[in-house]
mmCIF file of C-alpha atoms and ligand atoms in Angstrom:
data_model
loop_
_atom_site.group_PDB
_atom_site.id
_atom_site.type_symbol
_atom_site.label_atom_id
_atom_site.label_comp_id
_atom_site.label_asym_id
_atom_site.label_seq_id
_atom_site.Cartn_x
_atom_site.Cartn_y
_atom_site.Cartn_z
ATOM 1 C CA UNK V 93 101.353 122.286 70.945
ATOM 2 C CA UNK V 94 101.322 119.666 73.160
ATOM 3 C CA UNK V 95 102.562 119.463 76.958
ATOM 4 C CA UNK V 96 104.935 116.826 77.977
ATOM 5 C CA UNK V 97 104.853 114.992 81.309
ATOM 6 C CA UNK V 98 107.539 112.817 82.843
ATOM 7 C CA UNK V 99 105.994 110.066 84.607
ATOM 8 C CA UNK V 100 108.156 107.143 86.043
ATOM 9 C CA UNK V 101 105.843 104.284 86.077
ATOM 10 C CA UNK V 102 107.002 101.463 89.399
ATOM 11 C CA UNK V 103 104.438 98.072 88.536
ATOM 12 C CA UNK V 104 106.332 96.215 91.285
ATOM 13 C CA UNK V 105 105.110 92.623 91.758
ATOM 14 C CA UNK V 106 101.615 90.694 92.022
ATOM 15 C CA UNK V 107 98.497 92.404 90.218
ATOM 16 C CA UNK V 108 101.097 95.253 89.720
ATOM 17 C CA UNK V 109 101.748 94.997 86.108
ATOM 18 C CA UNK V 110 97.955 93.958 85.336
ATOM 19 C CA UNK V 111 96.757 97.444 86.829
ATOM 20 C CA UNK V 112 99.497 99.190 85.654
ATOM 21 C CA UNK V 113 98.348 98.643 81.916
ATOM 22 C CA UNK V 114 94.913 99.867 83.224
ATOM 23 C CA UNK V 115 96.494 102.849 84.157
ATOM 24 C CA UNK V 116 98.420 103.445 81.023
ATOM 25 C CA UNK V 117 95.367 102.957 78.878
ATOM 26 C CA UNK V 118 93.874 105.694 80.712
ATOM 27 C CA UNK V 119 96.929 107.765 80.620
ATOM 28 C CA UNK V 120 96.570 107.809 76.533
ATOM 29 C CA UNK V 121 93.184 108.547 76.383
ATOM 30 C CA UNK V 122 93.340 111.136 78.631
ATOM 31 C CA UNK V 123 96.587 112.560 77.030
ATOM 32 C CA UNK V 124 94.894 112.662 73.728
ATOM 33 C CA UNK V 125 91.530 114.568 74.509
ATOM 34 C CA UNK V 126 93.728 117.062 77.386
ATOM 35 C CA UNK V 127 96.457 117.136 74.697
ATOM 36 C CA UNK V 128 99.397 116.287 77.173
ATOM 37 C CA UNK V 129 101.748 113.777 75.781
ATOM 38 C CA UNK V 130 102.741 110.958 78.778
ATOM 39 C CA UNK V 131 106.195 110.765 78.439
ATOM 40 C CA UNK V 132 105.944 107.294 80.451
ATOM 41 C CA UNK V 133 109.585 105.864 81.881
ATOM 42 C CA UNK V 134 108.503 102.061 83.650
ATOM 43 C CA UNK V 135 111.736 101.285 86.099
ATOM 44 C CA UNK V 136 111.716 98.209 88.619
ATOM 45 C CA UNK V 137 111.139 98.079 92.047
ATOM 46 C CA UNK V 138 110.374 95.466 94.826
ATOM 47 C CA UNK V 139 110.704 92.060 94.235
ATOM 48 C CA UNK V 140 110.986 92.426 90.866
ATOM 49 C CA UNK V 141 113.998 94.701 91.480
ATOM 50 C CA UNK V 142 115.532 92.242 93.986
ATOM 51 C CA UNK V 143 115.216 89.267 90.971
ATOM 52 C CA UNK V 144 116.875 91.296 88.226
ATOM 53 C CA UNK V 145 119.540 93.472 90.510
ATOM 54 C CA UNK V 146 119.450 92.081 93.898
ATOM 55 C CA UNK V 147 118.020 95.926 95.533
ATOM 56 C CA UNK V 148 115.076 96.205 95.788
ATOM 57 C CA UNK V 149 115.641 99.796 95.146
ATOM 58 C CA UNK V 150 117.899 100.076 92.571
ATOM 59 C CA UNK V 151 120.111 103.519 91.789
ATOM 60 C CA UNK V 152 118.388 103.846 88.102
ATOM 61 C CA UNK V 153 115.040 103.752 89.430
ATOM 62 C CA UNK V 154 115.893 106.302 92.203
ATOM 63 C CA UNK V 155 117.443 108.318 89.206
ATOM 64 C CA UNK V 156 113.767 107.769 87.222
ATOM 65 C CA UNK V 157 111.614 108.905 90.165
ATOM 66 C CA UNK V 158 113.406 111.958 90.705
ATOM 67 C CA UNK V 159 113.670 113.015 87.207
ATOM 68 C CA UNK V 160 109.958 112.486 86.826
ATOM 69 C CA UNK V 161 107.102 114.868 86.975
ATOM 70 C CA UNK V 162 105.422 112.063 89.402
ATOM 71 C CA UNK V 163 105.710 108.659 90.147
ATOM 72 C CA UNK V 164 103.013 106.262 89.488
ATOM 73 C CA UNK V 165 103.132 103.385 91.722
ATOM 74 C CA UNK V 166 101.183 99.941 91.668
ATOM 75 C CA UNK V 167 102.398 97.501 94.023
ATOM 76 C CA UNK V 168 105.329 95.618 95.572
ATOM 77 C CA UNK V 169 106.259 92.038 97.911
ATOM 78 C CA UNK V 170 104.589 88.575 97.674
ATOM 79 C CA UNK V 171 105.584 85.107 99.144
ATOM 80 C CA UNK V 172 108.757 84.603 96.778
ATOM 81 C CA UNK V 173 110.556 87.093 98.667
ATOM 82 C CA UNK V 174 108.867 86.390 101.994
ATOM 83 C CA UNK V 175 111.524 86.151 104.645
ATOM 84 C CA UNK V 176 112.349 86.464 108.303
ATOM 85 C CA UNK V 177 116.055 86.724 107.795
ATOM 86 C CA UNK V 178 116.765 90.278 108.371
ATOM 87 C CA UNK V 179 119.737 89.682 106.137
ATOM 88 C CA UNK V 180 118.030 89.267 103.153
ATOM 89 C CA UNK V 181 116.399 91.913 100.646
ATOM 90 C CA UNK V 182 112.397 92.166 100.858
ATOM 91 C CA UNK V 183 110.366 93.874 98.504
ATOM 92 C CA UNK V 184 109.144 96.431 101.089
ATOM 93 C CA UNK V 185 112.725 98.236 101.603
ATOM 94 C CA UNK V 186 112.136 99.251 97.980
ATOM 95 C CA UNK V 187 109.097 101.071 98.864
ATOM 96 C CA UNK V 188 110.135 102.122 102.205
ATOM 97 C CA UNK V 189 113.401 103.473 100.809
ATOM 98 C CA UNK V 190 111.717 105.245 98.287
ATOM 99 C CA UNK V 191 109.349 107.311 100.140
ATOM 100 C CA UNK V 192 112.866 108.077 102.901
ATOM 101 C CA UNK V 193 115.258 109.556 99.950
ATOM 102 C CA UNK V 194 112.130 111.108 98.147
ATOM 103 C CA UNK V 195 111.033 112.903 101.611
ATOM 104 C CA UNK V 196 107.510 111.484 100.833
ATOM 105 C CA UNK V 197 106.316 112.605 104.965
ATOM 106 C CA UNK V 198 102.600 112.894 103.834
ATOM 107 C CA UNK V 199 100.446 110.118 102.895
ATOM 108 C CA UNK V 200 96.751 111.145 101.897
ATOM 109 C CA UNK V 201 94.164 108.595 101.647
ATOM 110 C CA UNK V 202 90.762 109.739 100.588
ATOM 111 C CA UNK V 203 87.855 107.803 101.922
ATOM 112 C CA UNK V 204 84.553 108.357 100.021
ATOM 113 C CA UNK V 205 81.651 106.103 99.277
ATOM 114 C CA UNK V 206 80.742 105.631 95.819
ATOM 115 C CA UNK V 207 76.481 105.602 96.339
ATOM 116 C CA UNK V 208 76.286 102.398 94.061
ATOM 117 C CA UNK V 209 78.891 100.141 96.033
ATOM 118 C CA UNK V 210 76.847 100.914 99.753
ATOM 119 C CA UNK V 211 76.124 97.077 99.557
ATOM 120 C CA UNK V 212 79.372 95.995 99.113
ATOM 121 C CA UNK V 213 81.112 97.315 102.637
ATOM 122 C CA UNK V 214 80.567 94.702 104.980
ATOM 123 C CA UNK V 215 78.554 97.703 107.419
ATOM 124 C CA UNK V 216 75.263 98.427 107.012
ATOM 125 C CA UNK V 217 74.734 101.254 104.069
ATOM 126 C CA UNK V 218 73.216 103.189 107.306
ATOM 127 C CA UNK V 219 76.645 102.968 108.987
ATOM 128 C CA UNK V 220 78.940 104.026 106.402
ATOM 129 C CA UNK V 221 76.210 106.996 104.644
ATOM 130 C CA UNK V 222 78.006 109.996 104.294
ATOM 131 C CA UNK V 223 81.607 108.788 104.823
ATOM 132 C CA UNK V 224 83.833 111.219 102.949
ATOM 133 C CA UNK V 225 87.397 111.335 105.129
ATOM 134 C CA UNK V 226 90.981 111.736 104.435
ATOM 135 C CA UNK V 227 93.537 110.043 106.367
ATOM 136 C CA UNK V 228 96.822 111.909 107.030
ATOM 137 C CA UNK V 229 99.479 109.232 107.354
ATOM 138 C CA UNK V 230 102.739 110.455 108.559
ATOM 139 C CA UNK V 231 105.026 108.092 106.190
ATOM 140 C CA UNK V 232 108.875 108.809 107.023
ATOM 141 C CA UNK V 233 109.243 108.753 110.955
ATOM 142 C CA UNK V 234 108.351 106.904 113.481
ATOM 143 C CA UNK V 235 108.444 102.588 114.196
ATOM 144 C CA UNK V 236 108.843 102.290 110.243
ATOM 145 C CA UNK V 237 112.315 104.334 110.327
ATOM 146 C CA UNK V 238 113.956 103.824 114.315
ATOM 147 C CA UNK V 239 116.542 101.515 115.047
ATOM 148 C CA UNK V 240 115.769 98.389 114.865
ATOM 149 C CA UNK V 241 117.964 95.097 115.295
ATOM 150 C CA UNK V 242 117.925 91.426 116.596
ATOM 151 C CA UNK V 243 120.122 90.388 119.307
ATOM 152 C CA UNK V 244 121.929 86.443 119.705
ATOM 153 C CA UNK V 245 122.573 84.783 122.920
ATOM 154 C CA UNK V 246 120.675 87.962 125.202
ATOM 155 C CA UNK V 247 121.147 86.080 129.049
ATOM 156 C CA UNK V 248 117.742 85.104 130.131
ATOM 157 C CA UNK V 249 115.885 86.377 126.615
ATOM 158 C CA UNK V 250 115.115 82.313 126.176
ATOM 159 C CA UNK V 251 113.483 81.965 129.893
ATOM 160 C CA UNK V 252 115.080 81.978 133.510
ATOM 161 C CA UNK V 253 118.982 81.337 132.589
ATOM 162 C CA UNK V 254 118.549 80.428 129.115
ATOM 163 C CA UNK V 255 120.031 82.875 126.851
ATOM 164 C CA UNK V 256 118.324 83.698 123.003
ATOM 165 C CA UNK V 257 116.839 86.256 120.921
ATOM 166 C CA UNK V 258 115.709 89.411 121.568
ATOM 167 C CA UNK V 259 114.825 92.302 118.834
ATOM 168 C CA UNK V 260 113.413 95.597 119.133
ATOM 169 C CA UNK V 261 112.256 98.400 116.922
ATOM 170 C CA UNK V 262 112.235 102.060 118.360
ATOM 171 C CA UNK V 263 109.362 105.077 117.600
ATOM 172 C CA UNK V 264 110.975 108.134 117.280
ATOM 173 C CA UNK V 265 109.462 111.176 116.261
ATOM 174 C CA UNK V 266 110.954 114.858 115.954
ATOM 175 C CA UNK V 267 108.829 117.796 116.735
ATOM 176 C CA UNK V 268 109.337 119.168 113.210
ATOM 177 C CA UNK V 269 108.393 116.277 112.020
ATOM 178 C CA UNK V 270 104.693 116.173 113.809
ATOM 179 C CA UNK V 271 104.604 119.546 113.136
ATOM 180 C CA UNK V 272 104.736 119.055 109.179
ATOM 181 C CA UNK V 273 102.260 116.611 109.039
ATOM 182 C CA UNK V 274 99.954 118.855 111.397
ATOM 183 C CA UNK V 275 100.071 121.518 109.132
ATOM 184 C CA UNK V 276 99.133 119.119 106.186
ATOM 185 C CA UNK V 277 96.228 118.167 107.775
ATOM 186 C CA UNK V 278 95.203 121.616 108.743
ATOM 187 C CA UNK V 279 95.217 122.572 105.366
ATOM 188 C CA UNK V 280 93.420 119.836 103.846
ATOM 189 C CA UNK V 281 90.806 120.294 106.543
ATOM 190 C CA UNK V 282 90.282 124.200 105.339
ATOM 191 C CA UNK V 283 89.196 122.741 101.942
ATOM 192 C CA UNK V 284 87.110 120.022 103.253
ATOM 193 C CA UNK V 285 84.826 120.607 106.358
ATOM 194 C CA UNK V 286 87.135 122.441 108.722
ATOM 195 C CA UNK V 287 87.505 119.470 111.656
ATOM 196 C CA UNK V 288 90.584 117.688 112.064
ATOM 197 C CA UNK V 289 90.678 114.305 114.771
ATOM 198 C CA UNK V 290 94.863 113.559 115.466
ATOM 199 C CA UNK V 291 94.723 110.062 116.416
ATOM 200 C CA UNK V 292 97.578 108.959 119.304
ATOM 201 C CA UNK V 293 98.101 106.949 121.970
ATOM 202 C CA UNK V 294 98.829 110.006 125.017
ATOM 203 C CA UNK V 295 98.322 107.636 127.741
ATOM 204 C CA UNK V 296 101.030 105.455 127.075
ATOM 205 C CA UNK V 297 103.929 106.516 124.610
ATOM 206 C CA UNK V 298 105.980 109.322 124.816
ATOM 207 C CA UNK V 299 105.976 110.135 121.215
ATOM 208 C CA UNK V 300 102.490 110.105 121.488
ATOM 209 C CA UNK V 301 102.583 113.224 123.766
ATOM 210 C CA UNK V 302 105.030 115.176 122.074
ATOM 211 C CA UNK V 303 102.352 114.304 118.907
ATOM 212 C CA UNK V 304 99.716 115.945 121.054
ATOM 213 C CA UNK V 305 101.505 119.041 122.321
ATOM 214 C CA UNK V 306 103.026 119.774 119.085
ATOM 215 C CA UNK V 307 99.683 119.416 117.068
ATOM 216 C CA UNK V 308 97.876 121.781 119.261
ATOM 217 C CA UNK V 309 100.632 124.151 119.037
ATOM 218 C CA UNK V 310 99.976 123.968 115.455
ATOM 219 C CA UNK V 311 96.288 123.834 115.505
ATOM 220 C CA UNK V 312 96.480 127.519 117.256
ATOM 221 C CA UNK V 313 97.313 129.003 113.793
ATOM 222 C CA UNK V 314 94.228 127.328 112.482
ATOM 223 C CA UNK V 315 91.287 129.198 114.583
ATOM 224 C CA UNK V 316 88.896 128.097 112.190
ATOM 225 C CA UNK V 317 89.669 124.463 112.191
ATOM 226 C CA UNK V 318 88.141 121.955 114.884
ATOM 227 C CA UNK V 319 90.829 119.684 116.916
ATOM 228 C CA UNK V 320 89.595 116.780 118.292
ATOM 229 C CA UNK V 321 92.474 114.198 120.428
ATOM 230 C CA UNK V 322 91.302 110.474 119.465
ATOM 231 C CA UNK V 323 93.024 107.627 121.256
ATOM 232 C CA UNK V 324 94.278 105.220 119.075
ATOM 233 C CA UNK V 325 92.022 102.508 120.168
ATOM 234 C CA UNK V 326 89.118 104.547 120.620
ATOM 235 C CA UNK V 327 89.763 105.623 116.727
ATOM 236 C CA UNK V 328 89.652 102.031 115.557
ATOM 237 C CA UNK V 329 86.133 100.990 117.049
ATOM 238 C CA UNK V 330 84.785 104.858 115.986
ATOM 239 C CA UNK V 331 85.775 104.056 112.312
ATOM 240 C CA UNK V 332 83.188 101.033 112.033
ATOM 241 C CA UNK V 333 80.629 102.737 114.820
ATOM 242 C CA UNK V 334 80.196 105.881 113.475
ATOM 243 C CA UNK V 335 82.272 106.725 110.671
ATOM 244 C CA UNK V 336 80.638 109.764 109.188
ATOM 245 C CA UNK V 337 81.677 112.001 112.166
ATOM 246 C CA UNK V 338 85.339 112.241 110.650
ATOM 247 C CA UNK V 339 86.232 114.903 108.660
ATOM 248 C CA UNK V 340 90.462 114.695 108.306
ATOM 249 C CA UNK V 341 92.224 112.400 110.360
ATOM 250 C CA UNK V 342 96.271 112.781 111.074
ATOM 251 C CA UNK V 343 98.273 109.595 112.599
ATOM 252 C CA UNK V 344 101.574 108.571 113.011
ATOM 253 C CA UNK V 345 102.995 106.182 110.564
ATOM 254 C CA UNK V 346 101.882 102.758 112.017
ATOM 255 C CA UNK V 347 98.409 103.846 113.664
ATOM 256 C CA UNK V 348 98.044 105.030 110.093
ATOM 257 C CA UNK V 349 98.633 102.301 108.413
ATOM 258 C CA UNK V 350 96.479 100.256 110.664
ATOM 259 C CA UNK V 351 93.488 102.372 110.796
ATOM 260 C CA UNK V 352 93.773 102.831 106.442
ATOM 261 C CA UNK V 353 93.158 99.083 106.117
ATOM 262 C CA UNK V 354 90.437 99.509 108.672
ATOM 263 C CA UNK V 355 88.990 102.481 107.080
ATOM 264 C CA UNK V 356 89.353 100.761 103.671
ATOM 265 C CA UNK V 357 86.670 98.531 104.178
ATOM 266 C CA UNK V 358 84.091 101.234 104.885
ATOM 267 C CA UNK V 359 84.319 101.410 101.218
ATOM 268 C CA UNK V 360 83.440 98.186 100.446
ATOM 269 C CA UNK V 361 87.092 96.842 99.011
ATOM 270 C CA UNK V 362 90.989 97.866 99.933
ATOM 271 C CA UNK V 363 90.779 97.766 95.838
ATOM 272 C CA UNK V 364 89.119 101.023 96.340
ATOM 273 C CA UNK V 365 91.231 102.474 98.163
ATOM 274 C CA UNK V 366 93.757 105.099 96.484
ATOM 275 C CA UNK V 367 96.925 107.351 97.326
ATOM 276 C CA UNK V 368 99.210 110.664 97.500
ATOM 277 C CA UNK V 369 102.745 110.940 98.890
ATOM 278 C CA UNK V 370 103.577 114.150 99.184
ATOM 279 C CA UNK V 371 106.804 115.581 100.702
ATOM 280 C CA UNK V 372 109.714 117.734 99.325
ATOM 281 C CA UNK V 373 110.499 115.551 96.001
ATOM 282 C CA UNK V 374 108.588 114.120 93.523
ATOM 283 C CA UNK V 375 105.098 113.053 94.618
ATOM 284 C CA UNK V 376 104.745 109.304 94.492
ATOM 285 C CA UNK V 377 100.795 107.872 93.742
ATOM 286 C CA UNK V 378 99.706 104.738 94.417
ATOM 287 C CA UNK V 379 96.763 102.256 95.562
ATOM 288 C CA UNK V 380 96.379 101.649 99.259
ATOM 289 C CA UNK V 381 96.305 97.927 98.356
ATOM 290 C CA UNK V 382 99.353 95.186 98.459
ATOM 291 C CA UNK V 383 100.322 93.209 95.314
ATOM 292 C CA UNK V 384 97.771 90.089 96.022
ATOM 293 C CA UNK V 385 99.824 87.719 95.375
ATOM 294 C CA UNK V 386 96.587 85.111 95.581
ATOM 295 C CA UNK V 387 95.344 86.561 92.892
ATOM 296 C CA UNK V 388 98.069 87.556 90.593
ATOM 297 C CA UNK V 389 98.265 86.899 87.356
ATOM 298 C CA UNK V 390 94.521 85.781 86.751
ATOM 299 C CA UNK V 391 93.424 88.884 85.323
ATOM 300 C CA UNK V 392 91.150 89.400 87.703
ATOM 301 C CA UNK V 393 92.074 92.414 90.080
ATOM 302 C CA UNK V 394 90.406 95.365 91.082
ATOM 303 C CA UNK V 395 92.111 98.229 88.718
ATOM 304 C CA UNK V 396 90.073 100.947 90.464
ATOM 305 C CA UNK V 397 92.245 101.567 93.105
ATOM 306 C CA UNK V 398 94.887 102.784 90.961
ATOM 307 C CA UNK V 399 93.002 104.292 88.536
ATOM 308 C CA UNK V 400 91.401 106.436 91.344
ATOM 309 C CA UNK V 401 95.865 107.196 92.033
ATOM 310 C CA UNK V 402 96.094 108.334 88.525
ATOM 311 C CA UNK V 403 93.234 110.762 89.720
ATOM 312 C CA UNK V 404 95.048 112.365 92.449
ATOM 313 C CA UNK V 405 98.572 112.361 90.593
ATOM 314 C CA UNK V 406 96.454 114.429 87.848
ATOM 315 C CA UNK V 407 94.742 116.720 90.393
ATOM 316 C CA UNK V 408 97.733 117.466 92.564
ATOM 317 C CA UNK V 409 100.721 116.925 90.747
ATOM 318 C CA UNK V 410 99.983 117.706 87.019
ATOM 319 C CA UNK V 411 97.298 120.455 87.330
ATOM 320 C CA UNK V 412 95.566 118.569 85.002
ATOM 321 C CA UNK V 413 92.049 119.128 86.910
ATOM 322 C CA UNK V 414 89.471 118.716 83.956
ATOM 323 C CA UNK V 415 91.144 115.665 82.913
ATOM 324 C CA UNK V 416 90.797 114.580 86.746
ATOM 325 C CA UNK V 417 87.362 115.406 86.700
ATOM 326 C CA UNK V 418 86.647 113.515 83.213
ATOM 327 C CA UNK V 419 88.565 110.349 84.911
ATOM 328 C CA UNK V 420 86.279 110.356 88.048
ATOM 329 C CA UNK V 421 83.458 110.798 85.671
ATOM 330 C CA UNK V 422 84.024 108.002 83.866
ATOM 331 C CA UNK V 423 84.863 105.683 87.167
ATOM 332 C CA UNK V 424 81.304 106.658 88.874
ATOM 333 C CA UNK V 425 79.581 106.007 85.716
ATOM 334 C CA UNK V 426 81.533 102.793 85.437
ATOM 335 C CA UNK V 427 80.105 101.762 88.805
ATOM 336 C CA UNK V 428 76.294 103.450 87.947
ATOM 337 C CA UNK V 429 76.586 101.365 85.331
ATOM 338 C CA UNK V 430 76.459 97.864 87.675
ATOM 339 C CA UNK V 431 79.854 96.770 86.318
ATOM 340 C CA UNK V 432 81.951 95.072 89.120
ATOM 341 C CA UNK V 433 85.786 93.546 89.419
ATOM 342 C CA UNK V 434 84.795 90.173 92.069
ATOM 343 C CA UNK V 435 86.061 92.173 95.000
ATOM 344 C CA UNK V 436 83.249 94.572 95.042
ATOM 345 C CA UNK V 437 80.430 92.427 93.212
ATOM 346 C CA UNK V 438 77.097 91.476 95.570
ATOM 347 C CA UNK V 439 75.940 87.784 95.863
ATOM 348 C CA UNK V 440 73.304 88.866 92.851
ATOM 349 C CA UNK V 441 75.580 90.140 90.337
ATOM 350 C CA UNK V 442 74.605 89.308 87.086
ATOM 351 C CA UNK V 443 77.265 87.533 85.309
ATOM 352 C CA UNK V 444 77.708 89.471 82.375
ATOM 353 C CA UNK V 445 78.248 92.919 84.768
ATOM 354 C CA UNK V 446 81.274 90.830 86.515
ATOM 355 C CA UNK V 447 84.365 92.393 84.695
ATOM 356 C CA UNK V 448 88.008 90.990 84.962
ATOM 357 C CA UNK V 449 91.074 93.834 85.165
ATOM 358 C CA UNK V 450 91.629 94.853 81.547
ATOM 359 C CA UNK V 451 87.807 94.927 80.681
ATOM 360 C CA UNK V 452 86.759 96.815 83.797
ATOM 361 C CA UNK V 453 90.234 99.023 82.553
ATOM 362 C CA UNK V 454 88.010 99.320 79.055
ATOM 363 C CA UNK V 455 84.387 100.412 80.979
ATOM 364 C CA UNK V 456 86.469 103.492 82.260
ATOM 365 C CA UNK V 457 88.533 104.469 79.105
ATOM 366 C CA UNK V 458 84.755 103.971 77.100
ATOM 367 C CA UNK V 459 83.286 106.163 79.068
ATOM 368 C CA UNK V 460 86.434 108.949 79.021
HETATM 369 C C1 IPM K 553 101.006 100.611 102.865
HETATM 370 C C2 IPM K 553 101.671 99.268 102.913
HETATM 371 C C3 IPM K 553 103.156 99.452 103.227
HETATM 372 C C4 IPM K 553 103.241 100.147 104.581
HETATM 373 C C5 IPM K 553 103.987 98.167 103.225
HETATM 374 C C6 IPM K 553 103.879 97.441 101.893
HETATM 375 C C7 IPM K 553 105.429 98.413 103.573
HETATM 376 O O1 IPM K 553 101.040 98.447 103.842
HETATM 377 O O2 IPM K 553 101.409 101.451 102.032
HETATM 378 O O3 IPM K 553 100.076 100.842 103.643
HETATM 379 O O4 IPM K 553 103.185 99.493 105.611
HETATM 380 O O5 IPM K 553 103.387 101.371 104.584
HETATM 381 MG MG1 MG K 554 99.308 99.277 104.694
#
């Protein structure tokens, strides 16, 4: 008999819904060889959400994501919902709101080079040889969650005597809240190769060095892990100097962010780039990447990214490990292979190797 597993499937806006049918395709063939049956339940968020309901997180697809076994996310926000009027919906609250209420505090991004896309990063393939790393986001505390607000007619905020605008955004972290994520990255870093850098910025912010104190705390239960403190700064020009010596790296929400992005590119293409949520609820997967909105629509996106999501969500969610193994087969074979979406093709790519979304989607499933 076969297994059935809830997934609640979020395409969002952009190249969303083009790698989203990727990921479905793969989905079914995988279901059918692993005999699990994907019980698959699509529900809107972002700007799509805003459009059809005016939330960007709307109840029902709160309702869908905790019901479900995982959530398989693509990608929200482009320029239709662009705004600086803090009174408006955007996209991002969707996504922002959804990690909150699911108590998504752990966001794992694996950074690995795949040996035939070395020409594609930007570094020299002597640079980024031998860069396996996972990032440890923190995702629910800090800038992304304080008080924020904008303030009218502040005296003096529009020069001497003039009064105008002022906003602010506060970073607030809890200790158990550092200590969580600490403990994540501990752990990961026993099944990996035992070093762990926490990335902060000690010498100025206060949160920074309750980050610190709390992390070594925590590190003293893990003899046989390495700490290393990283400025934040320091961390950024490390990642494209020398980024083979990192091993696991923890952050605070925005530094993680940032240095993601950054770390990204090591890999040749943010479409690369996939990832885990983890917290107390469901687990939520998705690519590292935005929505593209310059591209969307064309066909022409990078699928890998969130086919590499579909990975994890199998591996740690499903305990469907063969079937993760078969997928990441099938993806490095793609890429043996020479076939490339345009973000990660070389100036001499032959033309009939240059694959849009849905056939690059195809390359994998043939070779599941
Ligand atoms: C990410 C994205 C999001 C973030 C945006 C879309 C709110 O950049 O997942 O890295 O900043 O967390
Ligand atoms: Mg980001």
């Amino acid at each position: 008999m076969s297994r059935a597993v809830r997934i609640c499937l979020l395409p969002g806006d952009g190249i969303g819904p083009e790698i989203t049918d990727e990921a479905v395709k793969v989905l079914l063939a995988l279901g059918e060889r692993h005999g699990v049956v994907f019980d698959l339940h699509e529900a809107l968020l972002g700007g799509a959400a805003i459009d059809q309901t005016g939330s960007a997180l709307p109840d029902r697809t709160l309702a869908e994501a905790r019901a479900a076994d995982a959530v398989l996310l693509a990608a929200i926000g482009g320029p239709a919902w662009d705004t600086t009027d803090p009174d408006r919906p955007r996209p991002e609250q969707g996504l922002l709101g959804l990690r909150k209420e699911l108590g998504l505090f752990a966001n794992l991004r694996p950074v690995r080079i795949f040996a035939p896309l070395a020409d594609a990063s930007t570094l020299r393939p002597d640079v980024i040889d031998g860069v396996d790393m996972l990032i440890v986001r923190e995702l629910t505390g800090g800038l992304y969650f304080g008080e924020r607000a904008r303030e009218r007619e502040v005296a003096d905020a529009g020069g001497p005597g003039r009064a105008g605008m002022r906003a602010y955004d506060t970073c607030v972290y809890d200790e158990f809240e550092i200590e969580r994520i600490a403990r994540t990255a501990f752990e990961a870093a026993r099944g990996r190769r035992r070093l762990v850098h926490s990335v902060d910025k000690a010498n100025v912010l206060e949160t920074s060095r309750l980050w610190r104190e709390v992390v070594h705390a925590v590190a003293a239960d893990y003899p046989d892990v390495a700490l290393v403190d990283m400025l934040v700064d320091n961390a950024a020009m490390q990642l494209v100097r020398r980024p083979a010596q990192f091993d696991v790296m923890v952050t605070e929400n925005m530094f993680g962010d940032i240095l993601s992005d950054e770390a990204s590119m090591l890999t040749g293409s943010l479409g690369m780039l996939a990832s885990a949520s983890l917290g107390e609820g469901t687990a939520l997967y998705e690519p590292s990447h935005g929505s593209a909105p310059d591209i969307a629509g064309r066909g022409v996106a990078n699928p890998l990214a969130m086919l590499l999501s579909v990975e994890l969500m199998l591996r740690m969610s499903l305990d469907m490990d063969a079937a993760a193994d078969d997928l990441s087969a099938a993806i490095a074979e793609t890429l043996g292979a020479g076939f490339r979406t345009a973000d990660i093709a070389a100036d001499d790519t032959p033309p009939e190797l240059l694959m849009g979304t849905a056939e690059m989607g195809d390359q994998v499933v043939a070779r599941l």
